[in-house]
Tab-separated table of C-alpha atoms and ligand atoms in Angstrom:
chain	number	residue	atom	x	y	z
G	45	UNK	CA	251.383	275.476	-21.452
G	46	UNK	CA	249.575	279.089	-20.965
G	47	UNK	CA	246.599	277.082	-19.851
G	48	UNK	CA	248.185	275.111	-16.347
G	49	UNK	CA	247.479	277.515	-13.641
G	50	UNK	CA	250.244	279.696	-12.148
G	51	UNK	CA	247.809	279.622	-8.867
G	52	UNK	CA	250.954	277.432	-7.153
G	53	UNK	CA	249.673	277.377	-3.568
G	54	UNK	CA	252.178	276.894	-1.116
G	55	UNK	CA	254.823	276.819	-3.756
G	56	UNK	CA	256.868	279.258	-0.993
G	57	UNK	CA	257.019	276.403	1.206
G	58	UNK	CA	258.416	273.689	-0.613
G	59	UNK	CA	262.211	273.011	-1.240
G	60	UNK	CA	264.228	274.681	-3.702
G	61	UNK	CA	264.605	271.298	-5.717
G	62	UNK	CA	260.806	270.741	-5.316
G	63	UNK	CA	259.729	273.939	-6.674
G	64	UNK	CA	262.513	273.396	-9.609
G	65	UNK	CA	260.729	269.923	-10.735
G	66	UNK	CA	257.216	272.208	-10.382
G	67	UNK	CA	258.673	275.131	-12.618
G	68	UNK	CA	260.468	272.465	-15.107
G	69	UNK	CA	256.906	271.470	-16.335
G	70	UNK	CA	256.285	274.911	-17.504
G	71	UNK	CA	259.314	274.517	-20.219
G	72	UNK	CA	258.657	272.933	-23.172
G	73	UNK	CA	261.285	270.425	-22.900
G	74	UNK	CA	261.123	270.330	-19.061
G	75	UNK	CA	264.686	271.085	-18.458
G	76	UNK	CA	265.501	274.037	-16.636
G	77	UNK	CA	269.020	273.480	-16.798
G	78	UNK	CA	270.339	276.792	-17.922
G	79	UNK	CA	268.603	278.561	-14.661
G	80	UNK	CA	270.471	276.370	-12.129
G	81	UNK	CA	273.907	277.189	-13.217
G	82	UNK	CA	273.250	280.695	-14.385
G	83	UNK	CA	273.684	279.437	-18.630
G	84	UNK	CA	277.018	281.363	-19.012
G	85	UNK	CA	280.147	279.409	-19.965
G	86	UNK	CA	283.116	280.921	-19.746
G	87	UNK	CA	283.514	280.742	-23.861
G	88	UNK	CA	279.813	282.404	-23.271
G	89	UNK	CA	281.145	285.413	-21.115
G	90	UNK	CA	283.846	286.427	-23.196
G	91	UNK	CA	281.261	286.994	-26.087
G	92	UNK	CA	278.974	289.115	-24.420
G	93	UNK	CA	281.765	291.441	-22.671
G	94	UNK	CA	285.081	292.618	-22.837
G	95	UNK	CA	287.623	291.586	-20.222
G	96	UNK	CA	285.255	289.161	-18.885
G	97	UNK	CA	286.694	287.284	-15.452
G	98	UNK	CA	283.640	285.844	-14.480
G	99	UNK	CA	279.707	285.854	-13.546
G	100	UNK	CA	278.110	287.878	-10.869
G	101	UNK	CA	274.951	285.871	-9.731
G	102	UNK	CA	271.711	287.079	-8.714
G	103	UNK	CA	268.890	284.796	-6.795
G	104	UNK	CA	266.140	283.484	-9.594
G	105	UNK	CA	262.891	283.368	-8.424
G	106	UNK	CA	259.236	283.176	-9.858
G	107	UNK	CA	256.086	285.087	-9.171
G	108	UNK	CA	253.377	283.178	-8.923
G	109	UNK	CA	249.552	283.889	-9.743
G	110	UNK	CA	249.619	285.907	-13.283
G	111	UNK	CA	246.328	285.926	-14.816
G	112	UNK	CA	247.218	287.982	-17.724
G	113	UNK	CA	244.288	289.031	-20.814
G	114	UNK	CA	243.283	285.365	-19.422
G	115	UNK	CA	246.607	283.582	-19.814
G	116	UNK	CA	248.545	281.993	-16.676
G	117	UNK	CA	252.039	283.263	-16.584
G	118	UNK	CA	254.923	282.089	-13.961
G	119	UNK	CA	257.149	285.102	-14.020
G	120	UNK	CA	260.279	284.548	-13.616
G	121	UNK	CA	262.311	287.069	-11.907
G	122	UNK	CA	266.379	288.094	-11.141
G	123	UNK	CA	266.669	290.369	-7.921
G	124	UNK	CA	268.661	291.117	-4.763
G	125	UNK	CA	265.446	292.435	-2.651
G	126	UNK	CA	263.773	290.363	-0.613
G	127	UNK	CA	259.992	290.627	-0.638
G	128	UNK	CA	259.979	292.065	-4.109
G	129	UNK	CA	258.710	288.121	-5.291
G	130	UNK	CA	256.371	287.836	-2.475
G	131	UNK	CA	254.845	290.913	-3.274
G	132	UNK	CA	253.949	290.176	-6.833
G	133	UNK	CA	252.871	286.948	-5.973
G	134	UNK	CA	250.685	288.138	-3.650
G	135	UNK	CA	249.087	291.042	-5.336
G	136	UNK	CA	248.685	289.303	-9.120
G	137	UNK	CA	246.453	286.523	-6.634
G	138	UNK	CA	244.290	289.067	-5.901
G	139	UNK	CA	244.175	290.552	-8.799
G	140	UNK	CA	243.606	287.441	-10.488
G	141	UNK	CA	240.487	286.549	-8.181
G	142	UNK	CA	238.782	289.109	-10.021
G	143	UNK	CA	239.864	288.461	-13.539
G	144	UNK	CA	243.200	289.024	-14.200
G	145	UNK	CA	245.403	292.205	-15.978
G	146	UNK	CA	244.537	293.134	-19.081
G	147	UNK	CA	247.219	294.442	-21.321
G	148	UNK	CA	248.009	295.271	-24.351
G	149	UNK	CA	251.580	297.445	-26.547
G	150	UNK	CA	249.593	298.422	-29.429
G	151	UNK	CA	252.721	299.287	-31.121
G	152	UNK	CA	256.302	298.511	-31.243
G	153	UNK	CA	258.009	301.579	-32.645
G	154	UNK	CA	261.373	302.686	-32.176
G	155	UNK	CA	262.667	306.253	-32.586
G	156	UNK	CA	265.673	307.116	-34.286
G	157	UNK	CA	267.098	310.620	-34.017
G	158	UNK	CA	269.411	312.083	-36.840
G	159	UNK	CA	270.862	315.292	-35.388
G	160	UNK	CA	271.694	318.219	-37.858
G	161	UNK	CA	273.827	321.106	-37.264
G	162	UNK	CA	274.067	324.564	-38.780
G	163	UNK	CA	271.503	323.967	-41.341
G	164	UNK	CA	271.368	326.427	-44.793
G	165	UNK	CA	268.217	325.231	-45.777
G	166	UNK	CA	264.956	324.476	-44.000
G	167	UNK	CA	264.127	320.705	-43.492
G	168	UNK	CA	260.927	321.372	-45.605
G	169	UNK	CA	263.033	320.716	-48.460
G	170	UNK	CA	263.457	316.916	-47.034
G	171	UNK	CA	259.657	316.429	-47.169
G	172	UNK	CA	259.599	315.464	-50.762
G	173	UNK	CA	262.683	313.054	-50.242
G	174	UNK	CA	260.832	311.148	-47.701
G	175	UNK	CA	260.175	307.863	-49.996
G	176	UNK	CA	263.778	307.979	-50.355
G	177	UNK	CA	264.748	308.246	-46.878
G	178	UNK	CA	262.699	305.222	-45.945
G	179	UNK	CA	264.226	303.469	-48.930
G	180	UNK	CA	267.435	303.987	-47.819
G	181	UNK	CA	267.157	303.160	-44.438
G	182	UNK	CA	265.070	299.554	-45.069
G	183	UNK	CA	267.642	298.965	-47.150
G	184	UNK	CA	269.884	298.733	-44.357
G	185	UNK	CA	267.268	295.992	-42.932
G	186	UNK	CA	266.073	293.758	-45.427
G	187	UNK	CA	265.095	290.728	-42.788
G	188	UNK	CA	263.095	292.921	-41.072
G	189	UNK	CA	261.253	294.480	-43.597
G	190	UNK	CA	260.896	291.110	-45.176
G	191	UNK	CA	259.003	290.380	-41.777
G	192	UNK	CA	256.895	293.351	-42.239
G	193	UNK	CA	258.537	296.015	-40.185
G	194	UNK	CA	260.895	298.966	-41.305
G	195	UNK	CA	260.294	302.745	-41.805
G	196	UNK	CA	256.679	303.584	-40.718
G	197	UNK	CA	257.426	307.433	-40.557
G	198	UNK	CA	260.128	310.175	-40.911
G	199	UNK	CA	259.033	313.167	-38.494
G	200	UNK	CA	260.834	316.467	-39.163
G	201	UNK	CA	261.673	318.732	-35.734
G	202	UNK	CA	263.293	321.800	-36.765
G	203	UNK	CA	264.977	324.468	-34.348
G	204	UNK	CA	265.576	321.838	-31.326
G	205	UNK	CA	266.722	324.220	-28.670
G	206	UNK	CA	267.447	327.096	-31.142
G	207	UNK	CA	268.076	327.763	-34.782
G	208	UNK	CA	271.293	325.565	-35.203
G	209	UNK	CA	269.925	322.247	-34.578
G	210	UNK	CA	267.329	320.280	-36.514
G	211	UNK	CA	266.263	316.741	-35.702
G	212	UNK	CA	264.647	314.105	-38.022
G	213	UNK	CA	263.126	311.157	-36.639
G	214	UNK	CA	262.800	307.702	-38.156
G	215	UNK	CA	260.060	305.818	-36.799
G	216	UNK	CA	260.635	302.287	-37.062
G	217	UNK	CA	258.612	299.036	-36.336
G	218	UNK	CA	260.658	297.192	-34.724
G	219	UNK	CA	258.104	293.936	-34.513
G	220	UNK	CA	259.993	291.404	-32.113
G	221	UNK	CA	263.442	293.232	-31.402
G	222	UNK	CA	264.279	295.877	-28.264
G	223	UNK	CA	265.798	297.228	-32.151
G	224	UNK	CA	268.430	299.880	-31.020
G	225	UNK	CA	270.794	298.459	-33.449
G	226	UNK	CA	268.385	297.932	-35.927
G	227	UNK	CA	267.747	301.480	-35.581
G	228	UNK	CA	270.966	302.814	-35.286
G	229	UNK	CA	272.328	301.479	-37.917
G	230	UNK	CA	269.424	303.151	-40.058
G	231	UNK	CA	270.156	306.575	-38.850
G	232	UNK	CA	273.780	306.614	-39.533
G	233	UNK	CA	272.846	305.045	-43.242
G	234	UNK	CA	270.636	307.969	-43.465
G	235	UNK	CA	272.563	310.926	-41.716
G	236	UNK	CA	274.752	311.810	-45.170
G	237	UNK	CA	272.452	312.036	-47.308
G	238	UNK	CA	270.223	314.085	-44.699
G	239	UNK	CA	272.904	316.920	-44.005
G	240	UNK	CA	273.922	316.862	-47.493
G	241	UNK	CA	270.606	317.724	-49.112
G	242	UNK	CA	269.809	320.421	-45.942
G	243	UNK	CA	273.170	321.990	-45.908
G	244	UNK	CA	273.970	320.865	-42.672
G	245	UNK	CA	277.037	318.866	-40.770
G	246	UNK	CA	275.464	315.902	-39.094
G	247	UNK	CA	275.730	315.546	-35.732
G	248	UNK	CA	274.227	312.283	-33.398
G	249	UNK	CA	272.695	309.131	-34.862
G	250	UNK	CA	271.067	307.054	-32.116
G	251	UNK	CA	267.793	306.064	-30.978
G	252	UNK	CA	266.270	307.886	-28.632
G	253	UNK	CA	264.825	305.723	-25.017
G	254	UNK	CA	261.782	308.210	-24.761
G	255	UNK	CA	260.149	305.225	-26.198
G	256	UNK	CA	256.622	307.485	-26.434
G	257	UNK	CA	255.651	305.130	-29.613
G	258	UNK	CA	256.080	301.619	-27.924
G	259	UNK	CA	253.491	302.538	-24.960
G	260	UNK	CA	252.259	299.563	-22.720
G	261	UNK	CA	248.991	299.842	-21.073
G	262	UNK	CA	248.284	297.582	-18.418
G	263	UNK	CA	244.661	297.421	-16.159
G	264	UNK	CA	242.830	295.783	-13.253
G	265	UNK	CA	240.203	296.210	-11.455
G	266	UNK	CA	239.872	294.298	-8.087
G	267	UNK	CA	237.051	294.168	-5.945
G	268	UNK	CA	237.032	295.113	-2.515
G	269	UNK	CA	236.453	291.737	-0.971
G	270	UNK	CA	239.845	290.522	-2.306
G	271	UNK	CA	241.783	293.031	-0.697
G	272	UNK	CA	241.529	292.742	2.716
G	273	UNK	CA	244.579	291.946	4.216
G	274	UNK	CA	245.858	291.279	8.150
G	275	UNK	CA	242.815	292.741	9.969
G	276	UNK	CA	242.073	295.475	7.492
G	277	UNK	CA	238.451	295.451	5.411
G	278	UNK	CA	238.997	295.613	1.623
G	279	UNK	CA	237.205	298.864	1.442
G	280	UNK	CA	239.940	300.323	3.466
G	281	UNK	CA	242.604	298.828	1.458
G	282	UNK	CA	241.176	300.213	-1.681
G	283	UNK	CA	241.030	303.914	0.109
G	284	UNK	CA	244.432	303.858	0.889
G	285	UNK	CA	245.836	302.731	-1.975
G	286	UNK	CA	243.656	305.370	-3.912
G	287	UNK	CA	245.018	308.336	-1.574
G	288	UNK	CA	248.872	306.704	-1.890
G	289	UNK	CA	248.048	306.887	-5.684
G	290	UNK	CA	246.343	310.959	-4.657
G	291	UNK	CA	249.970	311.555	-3.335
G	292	UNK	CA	252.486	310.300	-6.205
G	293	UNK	CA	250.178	312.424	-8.696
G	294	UNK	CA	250.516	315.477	-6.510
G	295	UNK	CA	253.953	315.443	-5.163
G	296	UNK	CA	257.558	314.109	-7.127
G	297	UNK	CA	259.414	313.337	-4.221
G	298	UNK	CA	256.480	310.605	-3.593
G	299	UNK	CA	256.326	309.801	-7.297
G	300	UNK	CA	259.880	308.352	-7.222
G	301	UNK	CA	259.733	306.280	-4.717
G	302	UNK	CA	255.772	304.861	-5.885
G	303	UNK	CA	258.421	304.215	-9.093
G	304	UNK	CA	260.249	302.539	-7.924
G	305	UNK	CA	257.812	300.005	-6.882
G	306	UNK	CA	256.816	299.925	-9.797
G	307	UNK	CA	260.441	299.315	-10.968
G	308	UNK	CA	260.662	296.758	-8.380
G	309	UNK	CA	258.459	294.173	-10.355
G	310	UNK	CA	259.483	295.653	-14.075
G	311	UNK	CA	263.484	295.362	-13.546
G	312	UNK	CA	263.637	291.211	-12.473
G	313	UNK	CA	261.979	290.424	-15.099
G	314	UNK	CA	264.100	292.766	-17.530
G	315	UNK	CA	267.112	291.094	-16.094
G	316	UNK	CA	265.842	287.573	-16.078
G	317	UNK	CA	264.881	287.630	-19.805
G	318	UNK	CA	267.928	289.616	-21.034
G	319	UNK	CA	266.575	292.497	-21.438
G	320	UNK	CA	268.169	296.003	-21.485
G	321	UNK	CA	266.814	297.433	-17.897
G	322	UNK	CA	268.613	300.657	-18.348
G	323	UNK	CA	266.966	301.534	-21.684
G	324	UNK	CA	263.157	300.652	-19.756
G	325	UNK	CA	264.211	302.609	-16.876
G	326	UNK	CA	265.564	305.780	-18.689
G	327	UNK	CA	262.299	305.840	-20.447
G	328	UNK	CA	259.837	305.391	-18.337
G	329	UNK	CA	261.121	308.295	-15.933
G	330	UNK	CA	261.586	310.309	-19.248
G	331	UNK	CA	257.800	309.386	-19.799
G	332	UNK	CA	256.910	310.423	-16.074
G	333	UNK	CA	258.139	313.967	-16.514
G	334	UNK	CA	257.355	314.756	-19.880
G	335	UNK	CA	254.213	316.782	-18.993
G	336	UNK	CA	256.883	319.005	-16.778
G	337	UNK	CA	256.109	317.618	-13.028
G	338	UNK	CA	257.578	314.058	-12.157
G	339	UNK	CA	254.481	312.046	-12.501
G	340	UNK	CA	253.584	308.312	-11.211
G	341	UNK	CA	253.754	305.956	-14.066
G	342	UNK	CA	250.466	303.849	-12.564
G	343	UNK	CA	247.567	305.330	-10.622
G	344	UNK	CA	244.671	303.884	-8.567
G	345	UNK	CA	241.182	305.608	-8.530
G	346	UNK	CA	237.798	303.790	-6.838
G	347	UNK	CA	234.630	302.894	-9.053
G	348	UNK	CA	231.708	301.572	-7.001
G	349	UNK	CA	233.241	298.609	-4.997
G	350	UNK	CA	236.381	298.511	-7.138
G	351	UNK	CA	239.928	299.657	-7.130
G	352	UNK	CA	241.242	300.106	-10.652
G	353	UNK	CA	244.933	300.273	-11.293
G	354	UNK	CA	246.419	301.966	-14.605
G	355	UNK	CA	249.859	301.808	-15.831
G	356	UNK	CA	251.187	303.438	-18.868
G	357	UNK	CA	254.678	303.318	-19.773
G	358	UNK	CA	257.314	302.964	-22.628
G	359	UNK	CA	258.558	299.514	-22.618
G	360	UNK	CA	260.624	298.732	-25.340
G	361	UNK	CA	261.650	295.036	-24.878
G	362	UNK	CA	262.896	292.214	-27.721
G	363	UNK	CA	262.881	288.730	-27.853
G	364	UNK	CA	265.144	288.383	-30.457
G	365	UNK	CA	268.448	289.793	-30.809
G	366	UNK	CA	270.060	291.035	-28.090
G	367	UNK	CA	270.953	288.485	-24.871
G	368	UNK	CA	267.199	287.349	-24.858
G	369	UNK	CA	267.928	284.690	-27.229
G	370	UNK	CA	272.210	284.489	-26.900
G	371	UNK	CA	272.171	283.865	-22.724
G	372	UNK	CA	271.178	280.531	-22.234
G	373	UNK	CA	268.792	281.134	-19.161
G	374	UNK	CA	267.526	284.508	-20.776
G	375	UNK	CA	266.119	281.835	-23.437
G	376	UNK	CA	264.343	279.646	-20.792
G	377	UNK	CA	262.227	282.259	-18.409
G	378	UNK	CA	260.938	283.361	-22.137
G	379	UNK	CA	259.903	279.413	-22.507
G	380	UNK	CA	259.200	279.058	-19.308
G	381	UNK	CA	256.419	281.876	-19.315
G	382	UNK	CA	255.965	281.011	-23.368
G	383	UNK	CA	256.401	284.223	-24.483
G	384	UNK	CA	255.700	284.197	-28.106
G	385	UNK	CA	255.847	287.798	-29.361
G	386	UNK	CA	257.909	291.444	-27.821
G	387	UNK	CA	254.223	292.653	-27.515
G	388	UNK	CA	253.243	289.854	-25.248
G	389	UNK	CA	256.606	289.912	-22.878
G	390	UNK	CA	255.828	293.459	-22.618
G	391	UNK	CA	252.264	293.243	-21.124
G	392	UNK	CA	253.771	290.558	-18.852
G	393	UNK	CA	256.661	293.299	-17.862
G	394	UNK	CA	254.110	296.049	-17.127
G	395	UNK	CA	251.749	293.444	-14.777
G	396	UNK	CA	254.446	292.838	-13.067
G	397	UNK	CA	255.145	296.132	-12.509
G	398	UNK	CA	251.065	297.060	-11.584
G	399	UNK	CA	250.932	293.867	-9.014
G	400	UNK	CA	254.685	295.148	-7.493
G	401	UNK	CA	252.640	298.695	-7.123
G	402	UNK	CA	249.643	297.643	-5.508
G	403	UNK	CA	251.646	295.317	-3.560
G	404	UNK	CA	253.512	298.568	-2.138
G	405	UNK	CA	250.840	301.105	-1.739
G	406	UNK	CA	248.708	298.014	0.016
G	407	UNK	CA	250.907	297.599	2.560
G	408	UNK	CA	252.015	301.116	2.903
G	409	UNK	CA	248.217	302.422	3.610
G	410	UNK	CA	248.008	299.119	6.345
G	411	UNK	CA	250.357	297.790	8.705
G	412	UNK	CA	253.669	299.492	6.711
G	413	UNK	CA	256.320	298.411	4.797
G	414	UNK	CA	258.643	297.374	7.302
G	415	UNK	CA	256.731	294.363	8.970
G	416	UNK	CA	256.658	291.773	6.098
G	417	UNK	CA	259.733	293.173	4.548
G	418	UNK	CA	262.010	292.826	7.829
G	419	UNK	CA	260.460	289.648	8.501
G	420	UNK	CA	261.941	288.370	4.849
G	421	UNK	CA	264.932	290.601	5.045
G	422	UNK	CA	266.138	288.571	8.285
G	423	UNK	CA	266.634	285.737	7.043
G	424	UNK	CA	269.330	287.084	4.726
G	425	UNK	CA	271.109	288.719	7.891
U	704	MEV	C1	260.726	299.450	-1.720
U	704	MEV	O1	261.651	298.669	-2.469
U	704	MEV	C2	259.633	299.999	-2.600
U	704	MEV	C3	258.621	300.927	-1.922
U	704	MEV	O2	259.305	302.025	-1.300
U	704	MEV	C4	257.672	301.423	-2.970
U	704	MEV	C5	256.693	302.492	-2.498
U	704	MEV	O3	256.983	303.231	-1.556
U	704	MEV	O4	255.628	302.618	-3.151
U	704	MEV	C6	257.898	300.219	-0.796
């Protein structure tokens, strides 16, 4: 499936029903039912929310043109904005005429934080319990350790903000799952124990979204003479996009915005693979100011006659539990794309989010923003 090309020319100009038969051969069964109706029953609704009284739909679309560590990739993508689609279309073909993304989420650990108050003893007296900490928490998680996850680490933080509060972390492989309940669950199995053995009242049990130990790293490197665009050389595209990328590493108020489009190819696909979008956001802008200035999450720096783009961010992302698997369509854009594996949706996720960047800053340094975006934004008007 990975191997038919996601180079659709012209796919923007056929009909809606057209481009549904072209996108149906990318499923395994080649029914895209579940994406034409939205997939959620009413039976459906009331399971995943409370006082459900109905669906709120968003426009489906796909991004075209992924050539990801050498794979073809449709991406499918759930957004309001128009241009956002076009954008990432656009940018992953030129990216892709010089060899693709390449990406990789080396690890899939989630943090758990077990908060202890008014401590008698110092949490050096927990480092010799630390076999039995892990015990106790995989116990809680049998499947997963069975599939070769669980406990990987227990981190002791003492004097978080001042003498009363020490934190212990529980770093947990999380393999295919987002895993906040996973991990959750862990830290409150763990918490009694924990404050009885340091003297302490516990206090929170939750995972933490800083997700600094699930880092995706995703690269190109595109060669001038693919980026010219509307009259501009690709020299002078790659200049500008390196001095956009000059001005969201000096300035925050810049950096936001340069987020958020970066955001603006991350969040569809979030949403259109069931994904929690809130959890991805909240750490990646965690992530950008953790060295104390607001930083851009991807930057873009010249070598020889090359632009090179470099994103690193937390994205913790599952592909089973959670609605990935439970919402009908959720289910499909994974088959669709063939997403096999957490690690692989996530490199997909964090192209997404390079091509929506370069997309962006490629325009921005040219003829602006507003041209192609007003031109698409009319026709919703
Ligand atoms: C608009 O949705 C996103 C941009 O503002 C991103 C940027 O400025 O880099 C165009």
């Amino acid at each position: 499936m990975k191997n038919k090309s996601s180079r659709l020319s012209g796919f923007h100009r056929l009909s809606m029903r057209t481009r549904q038969k072209e996108i149906a051969q990318f499923a395994k069964d080649a029914s895209i039912a579940p994406l034409l109706d939205g997939g959620l029953s009413d039976e459906l609704c009331d399971r995943f929310v409370e006082n459900a009284i109905g669906r709120f739909a968003l426009p489906l679309g796909v991004a075209t043109n992924f050539l990801i560590n050498g794979q073809e990739y449709v991406v499918p993508m759930a957004v309001e904005e128009p241009s956002v689609i076009a954008a990432a279309s656009n940018a992953a073909r030129m990216v892709r005429a010089s060899g693709g993304f390449i990406a990789t989420l080396p690890r899939s650990n989630t943090v758990a934080q077990i908060e202890l108050r008014n401590a008698t003893q110092s949490l050096l007296t927990l480092k010799g319990e630390i076999p039995e900490i892990i015990r106790m928490a995989n116990d809680t998680q049998p499947q997963l350790v069975q599939l070769g996850g669980g406990v990987v680490d227990v981190v002791l933080r003492e004097n978080v903000g001042g003498p009363a509060r020490h934190v212990v972390h529980l770093v947990v492989n999380c393999l295919d799952a987002m895993g906040a309940n996973m991990v959750n669950t862990m830290a409150e199995a763990v918490a009694p124990f924990l404050a009885m053995r340091c003297g302490a009242t516990p206090g929170l049990k939750i995972l933490s979204n800083l997700a600094d130990q699930r880092l995706v790293r995703a690269e190109c490197r595109v060669a001038f003479l693919h980026l010219k665009r509307n009259g501009f050389g690709g020299e002078d595209v790659a200049k500008g996009v390196a001095a956009a990328s000059a001005f969201a590493e000096a300035d925050p108020w810049r950096a936001a915005t340069h987020n958020k489009g970066i955001f603006n190819g991350i969040d569809p696909v979030l949403v259109a693979t069931g994904n929690d979008w809130r959890a991805v956001e909240a750490g990646g802008h965690a992530f950008a100011v953790q060295e104390g200035q607001y930083k851009p999450l991807a930057t873009w720096h010249i070598e020889d006659t090359h632009l090179i783009g470099k994103l690193e961010m937390p994205m913790a992302v599952g592909i089973v539990g959670g609605a990935s698997k439970a919402h009908p369509a959720a289910a499909k854009c994974l088959e669709i794309m063939g997403i096999e594996s957490a690690a692989e949706l996530a490199v997909v996720v964090a192209s997404a989010g390079l091509a929506s960047n370069l997309a962006a800053l490629s325009a921005l340094s040219t003829e602006g923003i507003q041209a192609g975006h007003m031109r698409l934004h009319s026709r919703r008007v």
